[in-house]
PDB file of C-alpha atoms in Angstrom:
ATOM      1  CA  GLY H 932       9.181  -9.309 -13.688  1.00 62.00           C
ATOM      2  CA  GLN H 933       5.727  -7.914 -14.062  1.00 65.00           C
ATOM      3  CA  GLN H 934       4.770  -5.376 -11.411  1.00 82.00           C
ATOM      4  CA  VAL H 935       1.632  -3.452 -10.645  1.00 91.00           C
ATOM      5  CA  MET H 936       2.061  -0.146  -8.826  1.00 95.00           C
ATOM      6  CA  GLN H 937      -0.894   1.111  -6.803  1.00 97.00           C
ATOM      7  CA  ILE H 938      -1.449   4.548  -5.290  1.00 97.00           C
ATOM      8  CA  PRO H 939      -2.223   6.012  -2.874  1.00 97.00           C
ATOM      9  CA  GLN H 940      -1.231   3.672  -0.070  1.00 96.00           C
ATOM     10  CA  TYR H 941      -3.712   5.277   2.334  1.00 97.00           C
ATOM     11  CA  GLN H 942      -6.741   7.479   1.855  1.00 97.00           C
ATOM     12  CA  HIS H 943      -8.806   9.089   4.596  1.00 97.00           C
ATOM     13  CA  VAL H 944     -12.100  10.624   3.526  1.00 98.00           C
ATOM     14  CA  GLN H 945     -15.159  12.133   5.116  1.00 98.00           C
ATOM     15  CA  GLU H 946     -18.303  10.111   4.562  1.00 98.00           C
ATOM     16  CA  GLY H 947     -19.925  11.305   1.364  1.00 98.00           C
ATOM     17  CA  GLU H 948     -16.674  12.264  -0.329  1.00 98.00           C
ATOM     18  CA  ASP H 949     -15.433  10.445  -3.402  1.00 98.00           C
ATOM     19  CA  PHE H 950     -12.439   8.100  -3.470  1.00 98.00           C
ATOM     20  CA  THR H 951     -10.164   6.900  -6.248  1.00 98.00           C
ATOM     21  CA  THR H 952      -7.313   4.394  -6.315  1.00 98.00           C
ATOM     22  CA  TYR H 953      -5.000   3.915  -9.280  1.00 98.00           C
ATOM     23  CA  CYS H 954      -2.962   1.036 -10.641  1.00 97.00           C
ATOM     24  CA  ASN H 955      -0.188   1.329 -13.184  1.00 96.00           C
ATOM     25  CA  SER H 956       2.065  -1.087 -14.984  1.00 94.00           C
ATOM     26  CA  SER H 957       5.027  -0.571 -17.286  1.00 91.00           C
ATOM     27  CA  THR H 958       3.881  -3.537 -19.363  1.00 91.00           C
ATOM     28  CA  THR H 959       0.612  -4.308 -21.092  1.00 92.00           C
ATOM     29  CA  LEU H 960      -1.728  -6.235 -18.839  1.00 91.00           C
ATOM     30  CA  SER H 961      -3.850  -9.138 -20.037  1.00 88.00           C
ATOM     31  CA  ASN H 962      -6.521  -8.170 -17.556  1.00 90.00           C
ATOM     32  CA  ILE H 963      -6.991  -6.372 -14.257  1.00 94.00           C
ATOM     33  CA  GLN H 964      -8.936  -7.589 -11.269  1.00 95.00           C
ATOM     34  CA  TRP H 965     -10.033  -5.652  -8.208  1.00 97.00           C
ATOM     35  CA  TYR H 966     -10.457  -7.089  -4.737  1.00 98.00           C
ATOM     36  CA  LYS H 967     -11.700  -5.624  -1.462  1.00 98.00           C
ATOM     37  CA  GLN H 968     -10.421  -6.789   1.896  1.00 98.00           C
ATOM     38  CA  ARG H 969     -12.309  -5.643   4.957  1.00 97.00           C
ATOM     39  CA  PRO H 970     -10.343  -5.238   8.213  1.00 95.00           C
ATOM     40  CA  GLY H 971      -9.726  -8.721   9.606  1.00 93.00           C
ATOM     41  CA  GLY H 972     -11.214 -10.319   6.500  1.00 95.00           C
ATOM     42  CA  HIS H 973     -10.016 -11.936   3.317  1.00 96.00           C
ATOM     43  CA  PRO H 974      -9.847 -10.520  -0.210  1.00 97.00           C
ATOM     44  CA  VAL H 975     -13.162 -10.627  -2.028  1.00 97.00           C
ATOM     45  CA  PHE H 976     -13.356 -10.361  -5.790  1.00 96.00           C
ATOM     46  CA  LEU H 977     -15.094  -7.246  -7.095  1.00 97.00           C
ATOM     47  CA  ILE H 978     -14.597  -7.235 -10.850  1.00 96.00           C
ATOM     48  CA  GLN H 979     -12.404  -8.188 -13.786  1.00 94.00           C
ATOM     49  CA  LEU H 980     -11.630  -5.908 -16.739  1.00 95.00           C
ATOM     50  CA  VAL H 981     -10.278  -7.391 -19.936  1.00 92.00           C
ATOM     51  CA  LYS H 982     -10.866  -5.013 -22.833  1.00 94.00           C
ATOM     52  CA  SER H 983      -8.974  -1.863 -23.708  1.00 96.00           C
ATOM     53  CA  GLY H 984     -10.845   1.218 -22.458  1.00 97.00           C
ATOM     54  CA  GLU H 985     -13.403  -0.898 -20.606  1.00 97.00           C
ATOM     55  CA  VAL H 986     -15.588   0.792 -18.000  1.00 98.00           C
ATOM     56  CA  LYS H 987     -17.784  -1.144 -15.611  1.00 97.00           C
ATOM     57  CA  LYS H 988     -20.037   0.069 -12.847  1.00 97.00           C
ATOM     58  CA  GLN H 989     -21.308  -1.568  -9.687  1.00 97.00           C
ATOM     59  CA  LYS H 990     -23.667   0.826  -7.913  1.00 97.00           C
ATOM     60  CA  ARG H 991     -21.343   3.559  -6.548  1.00 98.00           C
ATOM     61  CA  LEU H 992     -18.171   1.862  -7.833  1.00 98.00           C
ATOM     62  CA  THR H 993     -16.748   2.643 -11.279  1.00 98.00           C
ATOM     63  CA  PHE H 994     -13.875   0.607 -12.697  1.00 98.00           C
ATOM     64  CA  GLN H 995     -11.822   1.652 -15.702  1.00 98.00           C
ATOM     65  CA  PHE H 996      -9.156  -0.081 -17.782  1.00 97.00           C
ATOM     66  CA  GLY H 997      -6.891   2.194 -19.777  1.00 97.00           C
ATOM     67  CA  GLU H 998      -6.778   2.263 -23.550  1.00 96.00           C
ATOM     68  CA  ALA H 999      -3.223   0.927 -23.515  1.00 96.00           C
ATOM     69  CA  LYS H1000      -4.136  -1.689 -20.894  1.00 94.00           C
ATOM     70  CA  LYS H1001      -1.380  -0.411 -18.647  1.00 95.00           C
ATOM     71  CA  ASN H1002      -3.472   1.324 -16.012  1.00 96.00           C
ATOM     72  CA  SER H1003      -6.726   0.996 -14.161  1.00 98.00           C
ATOM     73  CA  SER H1004      -8.722   2.894 -11.601  1.00 98.00           C
ATOM     74  CA  LEU H1005     -11.466   2.293  -9.081  1.00 98.00           C
ATOM     75  CA  HIS H1006     -13.652   5.234  -8.182  1.00 98.00           C
ATOM     76  CA  ILE H1007     -16.190   5.230  -5.353  1.00 98.00           C
ATOM     77  CA  THR H1008     -18.806   7.953  -5.389  1.00 98.00           C
ATOM     78  CA  ALA H1009     -20.126   9.277  -2.073  1.00 98.00           C
ATOM     79  CA  THR H1010     -18.267   6.926   0.220  1.00 98.00           C
ATOM     80  CA  GLN H1011     -20.041   5.209   3.077  1.00 98.00           C
ATOM     81  CA  THR H1012     -18.619   3.655   6.242  1.00 97.00           C
ATOM     82  CA  THR H1013     -19.272   0.239   4.708  1.00 97.00           C
ATOM     83  CA  ASP H1014     -16.646   1.039   2.055  1.00 98.00           C
ATOM     84  CA  VAL H1015     -13.868   0.844   4.649  1.00 98.00           C
ATOM     85  CA  GLY H1016     -11.163  -1.656   3.756  1.00 98.00           C
ATOM     86  CA  THR H1017      -8.160  -2.198   1.550  1.00 98.00           C
ATOM     87  CA  TYR H1018      -8.662  -2.249  -2.197  1.00 98.00           C
ATOM     88  CA  PHE H1019      -6.221  -4.289  -4.245  1.00 98.00           C
ATOM     89  CA  CYS H1020      -5.737  -4.344  -7.948  1.00 97.00           C
ATOM     90  CA  ALA H1021      -4.257  -7.520  -9.372  1.00 95.00           C
ATOM     91  CA  SER H1022      -3.240  -8.702 -12.780  1.00 91.00           C
ATOM     92  CA  MET H1023      -2.843 -12.146 -14.183  1.00 81.00           C
ATOM     93  CA  GLY H1024       0.730 -13.193 -14.800  1.00 67.00           C
ATOM     94  CA  ASN H1025       1.412 -13.554 -18.495  1.00 54.00           C
ATOM     95  CA  TYR H1026       4.785 -15.212 -18.521  1.00 45.00           C
ATOM     96  CA  GLY H1027       5.645 -18.861 -18.715  1.00 42.00           C
ATOM     97  CA  GLY H1028       4.805 -20.979 -15.710  1.00 44.00           C
ATOM     98  CA  SER H1029       2.799 -18.247 -14.089  1.00 49.00           C
ATOM     99  CA  GLN H1030      -0.416 -18.299 -15.988  1.00 57.00           C
ATOM    100  CA  GLY H1031      -3.194 -18.056 -13.488  1.00 67.00           C
ATOM    101  CA  ASN H1032      -1.066 -16.269 -10.909  1.00 80.00           C
ATOM    102  CA  LEU H1033      -2.196 -12.891  -9.694  1.00 86.00           C
ATOM    103  CA  ILE H1034       0.296 -10.070  -9.299  1.00 87.00           C
ATOM    104  CA  PHE H1035      -1.157  -7.859  -6.563  1.00 93.00           C
ATOM    105  CA  GLY H1036      -0.670  -4.158  -6.142  1.00 95.00           C
ATOM    106  CA  LYS H1037       0.224  -3.057  -2.628  1.00 96.00           C
ATOM    107  CA  GLY H1038      -3.333  -1.924  -1.988  1.00 97.00           C
ATOM    108  CA  THR H1039      -5.009   1.299  -0.946  1.00 98.00           C
ATOM    109  CA  LYS H1040      -6.353   1.368   2.584  1.00 98.00           C
ATOM    110  CA  LEU H1041      -9.510   3.437   2.758  1.00 98.00           C
ATOM    111  CA  SER H1042     -10.824   4.861   5.993  1.00 98.00           C
ATOM    112  CA  VAL H1043     -14.105   6.764   6.131  1.00 97.00           C
ATOM    113  CA  LYS H1044     -14.921   9.227   8.874  1.00 95.00           C
ATOM    114  CA  PRO H1045     -18.649   9.341   9.696  1.00 93.00           C
TER     115      PRO H1045
ATOM    116  CA  ASP N 263     -23.030 -22.824  -0.444  1.00 68.00           C
ATOM    117  CA  ALA N 264     -19.908 -23.641  -2.389  1.00 66.00           C
ATOM    118  CA  MET N 265     -16.939 -22.224  -0.609  1.00 93.00           C
ATOM    119  CA  VAL N 266     -13.300 -22.321   0.461  1.00 97.00           C
ATOM    120  CA  ILE N 267     -12.732 -23.517   4.010  1.00 97.00           C
ATOM    121  CA  GLN N 268      -9.579 -23.138   6.042  1.00 97.00           C
ATOM    122  CA  ASN N 269      -8.728 -24.845   9.280  1.00 92.00           C
ATOM    123  CA  PRO N 270      -7.830 -23.869  11.829  1.00 93.00           C
ATOM    124  CA  ARG N 271      -8.689 -20.173  11.781  1.00 95.00           C
ATOM    125  CA  TYR N 272      -6.024 -19.494  14.385  1.00 97.00           C
ATOM    126  CA  GLN N 273      -2.884 -21.534  14.952  1.00 97.00           C
ATOM    127  CA  VAL N 274      -0.253 -21.023  17.602  1.00 97.00           C
ATOM    128  CA  THR N 275       3.008 -22.902  17.331  1.00 96.00           C
ATOM    129  CA  GLN N 276       6.421 -22.772  18.876  1.00 96.00           C
ATOM    130  CA  PHE N 277       9.570 -21.706  17.137  1.00 97.00           C
ATOM    131  CA  GLY N 278      10.802 -24.651  15.105  1.00 96.00           C
ATOM    132  CA  LYS N 279       7.750 -26.851  15.694  1.00 97.00           C
ATOM    133  CA  PRO N 280       6.223 -28.111  12.427  1.00 97.00           C
ATOM    134  CA  VAL N 281       2.719 -26.985  11.623  1.00 97.00           C
ATOM    135  CA  THR N 282       0.181 -27.908   8.937  1.00 97.00           C
ATOM    136  CA  LEU N 283      -2.578 -25.678   7.683  1.00 97.00           C
ATOM    137  CA  SER N 284      -5.439 -27.096   5.675  1.00 97.00           C
ATOM    138  CA  CYS N 285      -7.709 -25.850   2.948  1.00 98.00           C
ATOM    139  CA  SER N 286     -10.699 -27.478   1.338  1.00 98.00           C
ATOM    140  CA  GLN N 287     -13.029 -26.349  -1.406  1.00 97.00           C
ATOM    141  CA  THR N 288     -16.441 -27.329  -2.674  1.00 95.00           C
ATOM    142  CA  LEU N 289     -16.117 -25.310  -5.867  1.00 93.00           C
ATOM    143  CA  ASN N 290     -14.404 -28.119  -7.806  1.00 92.00           C
ATOM    144  CA  HIS N 291     -11.830 -25.631  -9.065  1.00 92.00           C
ATOM    145  CA  ASN N 292      -8.716 -27.026 -10.664  1.00 91.00           C
ATOM    146  CA  VAL N 293      -6.319 -24.404  -9.297  1.00 93.00           C
ATOM    147  CA  MET N 294      -5.513 -23.889  -5.628  1.00 95.00           C
ATOM    148  CA  TYR N 295      -3.180 -21.232  -4.255  1.00 95.00           C
ATOM    149  CA  TRP N 296      -1.436 -20.511  -0.975  1.00 97.00           C
ATOM    150  CA  TYR N 297      -0.655 -16.925  -0.052  1.00 97.00           C
ATOM    151  CA  GLN N 298       1.138 -15.376   2.899  1.00 97.00           C
ATOM    152  CA  GLN N 299      -0.138 -11.982   4.016  1.00 97.00           C
ATOM    153  CA  LYS N 300       1.585  -9.896   6.648  1.00 96.00           C
ATOM    154  CA  SER N 301       0.045  -6.873   8.286  1.00 93.00           C
ATOM    155  CA  SER N 302      -0.679  -3.971   5.905  1.00 92.00           C
ATOM    156  CA  GLN N 303       0.808  -5.867   2.960  1.00 95.00           C
ATOM    157  CA  ALA N 304      -0.584  -7.468  -0.147  1.00 95.00           C
ATOM    158  CA  PRO N 305      -0.995 -11.236  -0.327  1.00 95.00           C
ATOM    159  CA  LYS N 306       2.252 -12.883  -1.432  1.00 94.00           C
ATOM    160  CA  LEU N 307       1.919 -16.037  -3.497  1.00 93.00           C
ATOM    161  CA  LEU N 308       3.858 -18.985  -2.101  1.00 95.00           C
ATOM    162  CA  PHE N 309       2.849 -21.683  -4.604  1.00 91.00           C
ATOM    163  CA  HIS N 310      -0.083 -23.061  -6.498  1.00 92.00           C
ATOM    164  CA  TYR N 311      -1.391 -26.301  -7.910  1.00 93.00           C
ATOM    165  CA  TYR N 312      -2.857 -26.518 -11.379  1.00 90.00           C
ATOM    166  CA  ASP N 313      -4.632 -29.841 -10.971  1.00 91.00           C
ATOM    167  CA  LYS N 314      -1.775 -31.998  -9.671  1.00 91.00           C
ATOM    168  CA  ASP N 315       0.980 -29.864 -11.130  1.00 91.00           C
ATOM    169  CA  PHE N 316       2.865 -28.042  -8.404  1.00 92.00           C
ATOM    170  CA  ASN N 317       4.247 -24.574  -9.132  1.00 90.00           C
ATOM    171  CA  ASN N 318       6.590 -23.016  -6.616  1.00 90.00           C
ATOM    172  CA  GLU N 319       7.361 -19.302  -6.599  1.00 88.00           C
ATOM    173  CA  ALA N 320      11.094 -18.663  -6.927  1.00 86.00           C
ATOM    174  CA  ASP N 321      11.357 -16.797  -3.635  1.00 89.00           C
ATOM    175  CA  THR N 322       9.306 -19.210  -1.516  1.00 94.00           C
ATOM    176  CA  PRO N 323      11.571 -20.587   1.224  1.00 94.00           C
ATOM    177  CA  ASP N 324      12.242 -24.331   1.328  1.00 94.00           C
ATOM    178  CA  ASN N 325      10.705 -24.276   4.794  1.00 95.00           C
ATOM    179  CA  PHE N 326       7.305 -24.139   3.099  1.00 97.00           C
ATOM    180  CA  GLN N 327       5.912 -27.242   1.441  1.00 96.00           C
ATOM    181  CA  SER N 328       2.521 -28.146   0.057  1.00 96.00           C
ATOM    182  CA  ARG N 329       0.456 -31.215  -0.686  1.00 96.00           C
ATOM    183  CA  ARG N 330      -2.678 -31.661  -2.729  1.00 97.00           C
ATOM    184  CA  PRO N 331      -3.953 -35.216  -2.261  1.00 96.00           C
ATOM    185  CA  ASN N 332      -7.122 -34.610  -4.293  1.00 95.00           C
ATOM    186  CA  THR N 333      -9.072 -31.847  -6.013  1.00 94.00           C
ATOM    187  CA  SER N 334     -10.779 -30.705  -2.835  1.00 96.00           C
ATOM    188  CA  PHE N 335      -7.926 -30.495  -0.361  1.00 97.00           C
ATOM    189  CA  CYS N 336      -4.619 -28.684  -0.169  1.00 97.00           C
ATOM    190  CA  PHE N 337      -2.203 -28.451   2.748  1.00 97.00           C
ATOM    191  CA  LEU N 338       0.536 -26.023   3.679  1.00 97.00           C
ATOM    192  CA  ASP N 339       3.344 -27.489   5.768  1.00 97.00           C
ATOM    193  CA  ILE N 340       5.786 -25.220   7.543  1.00 97.00           C
ATOM    194  CA  ARG N 341       8.637 -27.471   8.582  1.00 97.00           C
ATOM    195  CA  SER N 342      10.422 -25.220  11.058  1.00 97.00           C
ATOM    196  CA  PRO N 343       8.458 -22.031  11.696  1.00 97.00           C
ATOM    197  CA  GLY N 344      10.454 -18.959  12.525  1.00 96.00           C
ATOM    198  CA  LEU N 345       9.247 -15.731  14.089  1.00 96.00           C
ATOM    199  CA  GLY N 346       9.186 -14.183  10.642  1.00 96.00           C
ATOM    200  CA  ASP N 347       6.632 -16.735   9.467  1.00 97.00           C
ATOM    201  CA  ALA N 348       3.934 -15.309  11.702  1.00 97.00           C
ATOM    202  CA  ALA N 349       1.289 -14.102   9.269  1.00 97.00           C
ATOM    203  CA  MET N 350      -2.132 -14.736   7.800  1.00 98.00           C
ATOM    204  CA  TYR N 351      -2.106 -17.653   5.381  1.00 98.00           C
ATOM    205  CA  LEU N 352      -4.751 -17.481   2.697  1.00 98.00           C
ATOM    206  CA  CYS N 353      -5.904 -20.287   0.476  1.00 98.00           C
ATOM    207  CA  ALA N 354      -7.603 -19.429  -2.799  1.00 97.00           C
ATOM    208  CA  THR N 355      -9.088 -21.305  -5.727  1.00 95.00           C
ATOM    209  CA  SER N 356      -9.770 -20.515  -9.337  1.00 92.00           C
ATOM    210  CA  SER N 357     -11.231 -22.314 -12.299  1.00 86.00           C
ATOM    211  CA  LEU N 358      -9.357 -20.274 -14.935  1.00 73.00           C
ATOM    212  CA  ALA N 359     -12.379 -20.756 -17.169  1.00 65.00           C
ATOM    213  CA  GLY N 360     -12.138 -18.232 -19.985  1.00 60.00           C
ATOM    214  CA  GLU N 361     -13.004 -14.750 -18.766  1.00 59.00           C
ATOM    215  CA  ARG N 362     -13.839 -15.932 -15.252  1.00 65.00           C
ATOM    216  CA  ASP N 363     -10.379 -15.929 -13.725  1.00 80.00           C
ATOM    217  CA  GLU N 364     -11.387 -14.603 -10.328  1.00 89.00           C
ATOM    218  CA  GLN N 365      -9.910 -16.158  -7.239  1.00 93.00           C
ATOM    219  CA  PHE N 366     -12.050 -17.226  -4.323  1.00 95.00           C
ATOM    220  CA  PHE N 367     -10.289 -16.784  -1.018  1.00 97.00           C
ATOM    221  CA  GLY N 368     -10.834 -18.685   2.186  1.00 97.00           C
ATOM    222  CA  PRO N 369     -11.087 -16.854   5.509  1.00 97.00           C
ATOM    223  CA  GLY N 370      -7.422 -17.497   6.262  1.00 97.00           C
ATOM    224  CA  THR N 371      -5.440 -19.023   9.102  1.00 98.00           C
ATOM    225  CA  ARG N 372      -3.636 -16.607  11.362  1.00 97.00           C
ATOM    226  CA  LEU N 373      -0.368 -18.179  12.481  1.00 98.00           C
ATOM    227  CA  THR N 374       1.378 -17.072  15.644  1.00 97.00           C
ATOM    228  CA  VAL N 375       4.904 -18.289  16.368  1.00 97.00           C
ATOM    229  CA  LEU N 376       6.062 -18.144  19.971  1.00 95.00           C
TER     230      LEU N 376
END
């Protein structure tokens, strides 16, 4: 079945350093979504990428979707303590009976040292 | 504000004692999902409703059942909770409207099994 691999599993950075998490799939993805889950919280939608090579920015966050639509990345510039949490990529299932289902990566847990 | 509400936020039950978790939404979304999330893991989809159509994931144990009496409400029934069922249970909704496929998560119910 469709799988989304996400690395790294953990990332510890000093405040002000940059952070990147990567998602990869062996199959072409219809889209990629990114969610953030704060400690003790629930996943919150950040963005959806649909088009090949798409790049979207939200303030210090930059999201990319690969040309082949098999990989994606989330880059945070100059991390702040408010960026702490687990970042999940997720892709919509594209096989019968599973349309609308999200296949989640395992997540990257970001910790930021002040 | 339109939102996804889960009750209770914390639930303690005894081994083998049935428990019901509830979810309601004011978003009028046609799809509702139930996820199980264990510590440091990604959310794992148990099942979802597309309107009244129930879709069970292949690896969801028979111990887990769901009901959706109307658009706004969805319930998760755990018939005989085991120690391994202790987890956060997340409800989510989606409208699957064109490019807006994001899922809106509720705050979750943390289940403890004694």
